[in-house]
Coordinates of C-alpha atoms in Angstrom, one line a residue:
M27 CA -25.6 -67.9 4.5
N28 CA -25.7 -67.3 9.5
R29 CA -26.9 -63.9 10.5
K30 CA -23.9 -62.9 10.5
A31 CA -23.1 -62.3 7.9
V32 CA -26.9 -61.6 7.0
T33 CA -26.8 -58.5 9.5
A34 CA -22.9 -57.1 8.1
V35 CA -24.6 -57.0 4.6
V36 CA -27.9 -55.1 5.7
L37 CA -25.8 -52.4 7.0
T38 CA -24.1 -51.8 4.4
A39 CA -27.0 -51.6 2.5
L40 CA -27.7 -48.9 4.8
V41 CA -24.6 -47.1 4.9
V42 CA -24.9 -46.9 1.2
V43 CA -28.1 -45.4 1.1
L44 CA -27.2 -43.0 3.3
A45 CA -24.3 -41.6 1.1
A46 CA -26.1 -42.5 -1.2
A47 CA -28.9 -40.0 0.1
A48 CA -26.8 -37.8 0.8
G49 CA -24.8 -37.6 -2.2
G50 CA -29.1 -36.6 -3.7
A51 CA -28.9 -33.7 -0.6
G52 CA -25.6 -31.9 -1.3
Q53 CA -27.2 -31.9 -5.1
A54 CA -30.3 -30.6 -4.2
G55 CA -28.7 -28.0 -2.7
P56 CA -28.1 -23.9 -4.1
R57 CA -26.4 -24.6 -7.4
Y58 CA -23.9 -21.3 -7.6
R59 CA -21.4 -19.6 -10.6
V60 CA -18.5 -17.1 -9.8
F61 CA -18.2 -14.5 -13.1
A62 CA -15.0 -12.8 -13.6
S63 CA -14.4 -10.1 -16.0
N64 CA -12.1 -10.1 -18.0
E65 CA -10.9 -6.2 -19.0
Y66 CA -9.2 -6.9 -21.8
G67 CA -10.5 -9.8 -23.4
G68 CA -14.0 -7.9 -22.9
T69 CA -15.8 -11.2 -22.1
V70 CA -16.7 -12.5 -18.4
S71 CA -15.9 -16.4 -17.4
V72 CA -18.2 -18.2 -16.3
I73 CA -16.5 -21.0 -12.8
D74 CA -17.9 -23.8 -11.8
P75 CA -17.4 -23.0 -7.2
E76 CA -18.5 -27.7 -7.4
K77 CA -15.1 -27.7 -9.4
D78 CA -13.2 -24.4 -9.8
E79 CA -13.8 -24.7 -13.6
V80 CA -14.2 -21.7 -16.3
I81 CA -17.2 -23.5 -18.1
A82 CA -18.6 -20.8 -20.1
T83 CA -16.6 -17.0 -21.6
I84 CA -19.6 -14.4 -22.6
R85 CA -18.2 -12.3 -25.4
V86 CA -20.3 -9.8 -24.3
S87 CA -18.2 -6.5 -26.1
N88 CA -16.6 -7.5 -30.1
R89 CA -14.0 -4.8 -30.0
P90 CA -11.7 -6.3 -27.3
G91 CA -8.9 -4.0 -25.9
D92 CA -11.1 -1.7 -27.2
V93 CA -14.0 -2.1 -24.4
R94 CA -13.7 -2.6 -21.1
P95 CA -16.3 -4.8 -19.4
R96 CA -15.2 -4.3 -15.4
G97 CA -17.8 -3.8 -12.6
L98 CA -20.1 -6.7 -11.9
G99 CA -23.1 -6.9 -9.8
V100 CA -25.5 -9.3 -8.8
S101 CA -28.9 -8.9 -8.2
P102 CA -30.6 -9.9 -5.2
D103 CA -32.1 -12.9 -6.2
G104 CA -28.8 -14.2 -7.4
K105 CA -29.8 -15.1 -11.1
T106 CA -29.0 -12.4 -13.2
V107 CA -24.4 -10.1 -12.9
Y108 CA -24.9 -7.2 -14.3
V109 CA -21.4 -6.1 -15.5
A110 CA -20.1 -2.8 -16.9
L111 CA -18.8 -1.6 -19.5
S112 CA -17.0 1.0 -21.0
D113 CA -14.3 1.5 -23.8
F114 CA -11.2 3.8 -23.1
A115 CA -12.1 7.3 -24.9
P116 CA -13.8 8.0 -21.7
Q117 CA -14.9 11.7 -22.2
V118 CA -17.5 11.0 -24.7
E119 CA -20.5 8.0 -24.1
S120 CA -20.7 6.1 -26.6
D121 CA -22.6 2.9 -27.5
E122 CA -20.6 -0.1 -26.2
D123 CA -21.4 2.0 -22.4
G124 CA -23.3 1.0 -20.7
I125 CA -24.4 -2.3 -18.0
V126 CA -24.8 -5.4 -19.1
A127 CA -27.3 -7.8 -18.1
I128 CA -26.6 -12.0 -17.8
D129 CA -28.4 -14.1 -17.1
V130 CA -27.0 -16.5 -15.0
A131 CA -28.5 -20.0 -15.9
T132 CA -28.2 -19.6 -18.7
A133 CA -25.2 -17.1 -18.9
R134 CA -26.8 -15.5 -21.7
V135 CA -26.7 -11.1 -22.6
V136 CA -29.8 -11.6 -22.0
G137 CA -30.5 -6.6 -21.7
K138 CA -27.7 -3.7 -21.5
F139 CA -28.7 -0.9 -19.9
R140 CA -27.3 3.3 -20.7
V141 CA -26.3 4.8 -17.2
G142 CA -24.5 7.3 -18.6
S143 CA -20.7 7.7 -20.3
D144 CA -17.9 5.7 -19.0
P145 CA -19.9 3.3 -16.3
E146 CA -16.8 1.6 -13.8
R147 CA -18.1 0.2 -10.8
L148 CA -22.2 -0.4 -10.3
A149 CA -24.7 -1.6 -7.3
V150 CA -28.3 -2.9 -7.9
S151 CA -30.9 -2.4 -4.6
P152 CA -31.9 -3.9 -1.8
D153 CA -35.2 -4.6 -3.6
G154 CA -33.5 -5.7 -7.6
R155 CA -35.9 -2.3 -8.5
Q156 CA -33.0 0.4 -9.0
L157 CA -29.6 0.2 -10.1
W158 CA -26.7 2.9 -9.4
A159 CA -23.8 3.8 -11.9
A160 CA -20.1 5.4 -10.6
N161 CA -20.0 7.9 -14.1
E162 CA -16.0 7.8 -13.8
D163 CA -14.8 10.6 -16.6
A164 CA -17.7 12.6 -15.1
A165 CA -18.1 12.9 -11.9
Q166 CA -20.9 11.3 -11.1
A167 CA -23.5 8.3 -10.2
T168 CA -26.4 7.5 -11.7
G169 CA -29.5 6.3 -10.9
F170 CA -31.7 4.1 -12.8
D171 CA -34.8 2.2 -12.6
I172 CA -34.4 -0.9 -14.3
R173 CA -38.1 -2.6 -15.2
T174 CA -39.2 0.7 -16.3
G175 CA -35.7 2.5 -17.9
E176 CA -35.9 5.7 -16.4
V177 CA -32.8 7.1 -15.3
L178 CA -33.5 8.4 -12.3
G179 CA -30.7 11.2 -11.7
S180 CA -27.2 12.0 -12.2
F181 CA -25.9 13.3 -8.5
P182 CA -22.8 15.4 -8.7
S183 CA -19.7 13.3 -6.3
G184 CA -16.1 13.1 -5.9
I185 CA -13.1 13.3 -8.9
E186 CA -13.4 9.2 -10.5
P187 CA -16.3 7.3 -8.8
E188 CA -15.1 4.3 -8.2
G189 CA -17.1 2.2 -6.4
V190 CA -20.9 2.3 -5.2
A191 CA -22.9 0.5 -2.8
V192 CA -27.1 0.7 -1.5
S193 CA -27.8 -0.5 2.1
P194 CA -29.8 -2.8 3.4
D195 CA -32.7 -0.8 3.2
G196 CA -32.6 1.0 0.5
R197 CA -32.7 4.5 1.3
W198 CA -27.8 5.6 1.0
V199 CA -26.0 5.2 -1.9
Y200 CA -22.2 5.4 -0.8
V201 CA -19.8 6.7 -4.4
T202 CA -16.0 6.7 -3.9
G203 CA -14.4 9.0 -5.3
E204 CA -10.5 8.5 -5.8
V205 CA -8.9 11.6 -6.8
S206 CA -11.7 13.9 -4.2
H207 CA -10.1 11.2 -1.7
T208 CA -13.9 11.1 -0.2
V209 CA -17.2 9.2 -1.0
T210 CA -20.5 10.6 -1.5
V211 CA -24.2 10.2 0.4
I212 CA -26.9 10.0 -1.8
D213 CA -29.8 9.7 -0.4
A214 CA -31.9 7.2 -2.9
R215 CA -35.6 8.3 -1.7
E216 CA -35.5 11.6 -1.5
L217 CA -33.0 11.7 -4.9
R218 CA -29.8 14.1 -3.9
V219 CA -26.5 14.9 -2.6
V220 CA -27.0 14.8 1.4
K221 CA -22.9 13.9 2.2
H222 CA -19.4 14.0 1.0
V223 CA -17.1 12.5 3.1
M224 CA -13.6 11.7 3.7
V225 CA -11.9 8.7 4.0
G226 CA -8.6 7.0 3.6
A227 CA -6.9 8.0 -0.3
R228 CA -7.4 6.9 -3.7
P229 CA -10.8 5.4 -2.7
R230 CA -11.6 2.6 -4.5
I231 CA -14.3 -0.1 -3.1
V232 CA -17.4 0.5 -0.5
I233 CA -19.5 -2.3 0.9
F234 CA -22.1 -2.3 3.4
S235 CA -23.2 -4.5 6.4
R236 CA -25.7 -7.2 6.0
D237 CA -27.4 -5.1 9.3
G238 CA -26.9 -1.6 7.5
K239 CA -24.6 -0.6 10.5
R240 CA -21.3 0.1 8.6
A241 CA -19.9 0.7 5.7
Y242 CA -16.5 -0.4 5.2
V243 CA -14.2 2.2 2.1
S244 CA -11.0 1.1 1.1
A245 CA -7.8 2.9 0.5
E246 CA -5.4 2.5 -2.7
I247 CA -3.1 4.6 -1.7
G248 CA -4.3 4.8 1.9
G249 CA -3.0 0.9 2.2
T250 CA -6.4 1.8 4.5
V251 CA -9.4 0.8 5.7
S252 CA -12.4 3.0 6.9
V253 CA -14.9 2.3 8.8
I254 CA -17.9 4.4 8.5
D255 CA -21.6 4.5 11.4
P256 CA -24.2 5.2 8.5
S257 CA -26.3 6.6 11.1
R258 CA -24.5 9.6 10.8
H259 CA -22.3 8.8 8.0
Q260 CA -18.9 8.9 10.0
V261 CA -15.8 7.3 10.1
I262 CA -14.8 6.0 13.2
H263 CA -12.4 3.9 13.0
T264 CA -9.2 3.3 9.6
V265 CA -7.7 -0.4 10.3
R266 CA -4.0 1.2 8.6
L267 CA -2.5 -1.8 6.2
G268 CA 0.1 -0.1 4.8
T269 CA 0.3 2.1 1.6
N270 CA 2.2 -0.7 -0.1
T271 CA -0.9 -3.0 -0.2
R272 CA -2.8 -1.1 -3.4
L273 CA -5.8 -1.8 -1.6
V274 CA -8.6 -2.6 -3.5
G275 CA -12.4 -5.1 -3.5
L276 CA -14.1 -5.4 0.2
A277 CA -16.0 -8.6 0.9
L278 CA -18.1 -10.2 3.7
T279 CA -18.5 -12.7 5.3
P280 CA -22.2 -14.1 4.9
D281 CA -22.5 -13.7 8.6
G282 CA -20.3 -10.0 8.8
K283 CA -17.3 -11.4 11.1
R284 CA -15.2 -11.3 8.7
L285 CA -13.8 -9.0 6.5
F286 CA -11.2 -9.1 3.4
A287 CA -9.6 -7.2 1.9
A288 CA -8.1 -8.0 -1.6
A289 CA -3.8 -6.1 -2.0
G290 CA -3.0 -5.6 -5.2
G291 CA 0.7 -4.1 -4.2
T292 CA 1.0 -6.9 -1.7
N293 CA -0.4 -9.7 -3.9
S294 CA -1.9 -10.7 -1.1
V295 CA -5.5 -10.9 1.0
F296 CA -5.7 -10.0 4.9
V297 CA -8.9 -10.9 7.2
I298 CA -9.9 -8.2 9.3
D299 CA -11.8 -9.6 12.3
T300 CA -15.2 -6.9 12.1
Q301 CA -15.5 -6.4 16.0
S302 CA -12.1 -6.1 17.1
L303 CA -11.3 -4.6 13.5
D304 CA -7.5 -6.8 14.2
V305 CA -6.6 -8.4 10.5
I306 CA -6.7 -12.1 11.8
K307 CA -4.4 -13.0 8.7
E308 CA -2.6 -12.1 5.5
I309 CA -3.0 -14.4 3.4
R310 CA 0.0 -15.0 0.7
E311 CA 0.8 -18.5 0.0
R312 CA -0.2 -18.9 -4.0
M313 CA -1.8 -16.1 -4.1
G314 CA -2.8 -14.5 -8.1
R315 CA -0.4 -11.4 -8.9
R316 CA -2.9 -7.3 -8.5
P317 CA -5.5 -9.0 -6.4
W318 CA -8.0 -6.2 -7.2
G319 CA -12.0 -8.4 -7.4
I320 CA -13.1 -10.5 -3.9
A321 CA -16.7 -12.6 -3.3
V322 CA -17.6 -14.9 -1.0
T323 CA -19.5 -17.5 -1.7
P324 CA -22.8 -17.5 -0.2
D325 CA -22.2 -19.9 2.3
G326 CA -19.4 -18.4 3.0
K327 CA -16.7 -21.9 2.5
K328 CA -15.3 -19.6 -0.8
V329 CA -13.7 -16.8 -1.2
Y330 CA -12.5 -16.0 -4.9
T331 CA -10.1 -13.2 -6.6
A332 CA -9.6 -11.8 -9.4
N333 CA -6.6 -11.2 -10.2
G334 CA -5.4 -8.6 -13.1
L335 CA -2.3 -9.7 -13.9
S336 CA -2.3 -13.8 -14.0
D337 CA -4.9 -13.4 -15.8
S338 CA -6.5 -15.5 -13.3
V339 CA -9.1 -16.2 -10.1
S340 CA -7.6 -18.0 -6.9
V341 CA -10.0 -19.1 -4.8
I342 CA -9.4 -19.7 -1.3
D343 CA -11.4 -21.9 2.0
T344 CA -12.2 -19.9 5.2
S345 CA -11.5 -22.8 6.7
T346 CA -8.4 -23.3 6.9
L347 CA -7.1 -19.3 5.1
T348 CA -5.4 -20.8 2.3
V349 CA -5.2 -20.3 -1.5
V350 CA -6.2 -24.0 -2.5
K351 CA -6.4 -23.1 -6.6
N352 CA -5.6 -20.5 -9.3
I353 CA -7.5 -21.1 -12.9
S354 CA -6.6 -18.9 -15.3
T355 CA -9.5 -17.2 -16.7
G356 CA -8.8 -14.0 -19.1
R357 CA -6.5 -11.3 -20.3
G358 CA -6.6 -8.1 -17.3
T359 CA -9.0 -10.6 -14.9
H360 CA -10.7 -6.9 -13.1
D361 CA -13.5 -8.4 -10.6
V362 CA -15.8 -11.2 -9.5
V363 CA -19.0 -11.7 -8.0
V364 CA -21.4 -15.2 -7.0
G365 CA -24.7 -15.5 -9.1
I366 CA -27.3 -17.8 -7.8
V367 CA -28.1 -21.2 -10.6
P368 CA -32.2 -21.1 -9.5

């Protein structure tokens, strides 16, 4: 073998080694799992985001069609996913009402908590100690200590509360009221209601920015996103997207620069620049029907939507802002979150 041939062999081997090393580095990174609740199927679908395929289906109720898994939440470390369960007789608290805990690594149910009747959505405090649920039928929100099992208290909210969020410093709990068009502000430290804030018509979801300087509230009938200054608990801006949009789910990219808003009425997702509050794009092509829940992966590379009328999850590539895949899940796919496999 001459010198040039030897050099070529060495370089080829080096490329192979580097490629293998790169592959190994990718595998060593955090692994995610996407969880999607199926309201009419009584199940939660588990999706591997590497292949965007369903790898498990978790049954959280033996009465599918009677018991509804709807809102999802995830612990701050990403290891536990929480599911809000309630039945179709919301006026009476039943044994089915509660919050189910799922271990992300094993995809198994590991606990269940009672948090009052008809919990629709939930949020976990940044320290992972408190769980807050919106009790839709009772017009109240309930706080719960995950470690001790103690109920911290139940607090009057707007009518038909739904969306719940805890501020990054753990001080404030915001709860939307669908019929009263309000956001109720609860002081989680002093355990008292401090204010009700008027927002757009039929508010559904509320989320905080990572720095806690803003909160965003979607309004289904109003077709708006209200921007709240949490230091004053006041609306400082309203993004108007159209009353036909039927906005529900909201999610921010990890850097907070883009806000994704799921529009069930137009089968689309709006992408909003959080600095200018202008719409960058409306994603419609290949989107599933009635996207409501929405989540961004921790690396910011993908967005997942829960599509209630097509029983599916759509996958959006955030670099191209296009739908790259639709995944069949279960009946009435309602919400979606991303967990982390330790």
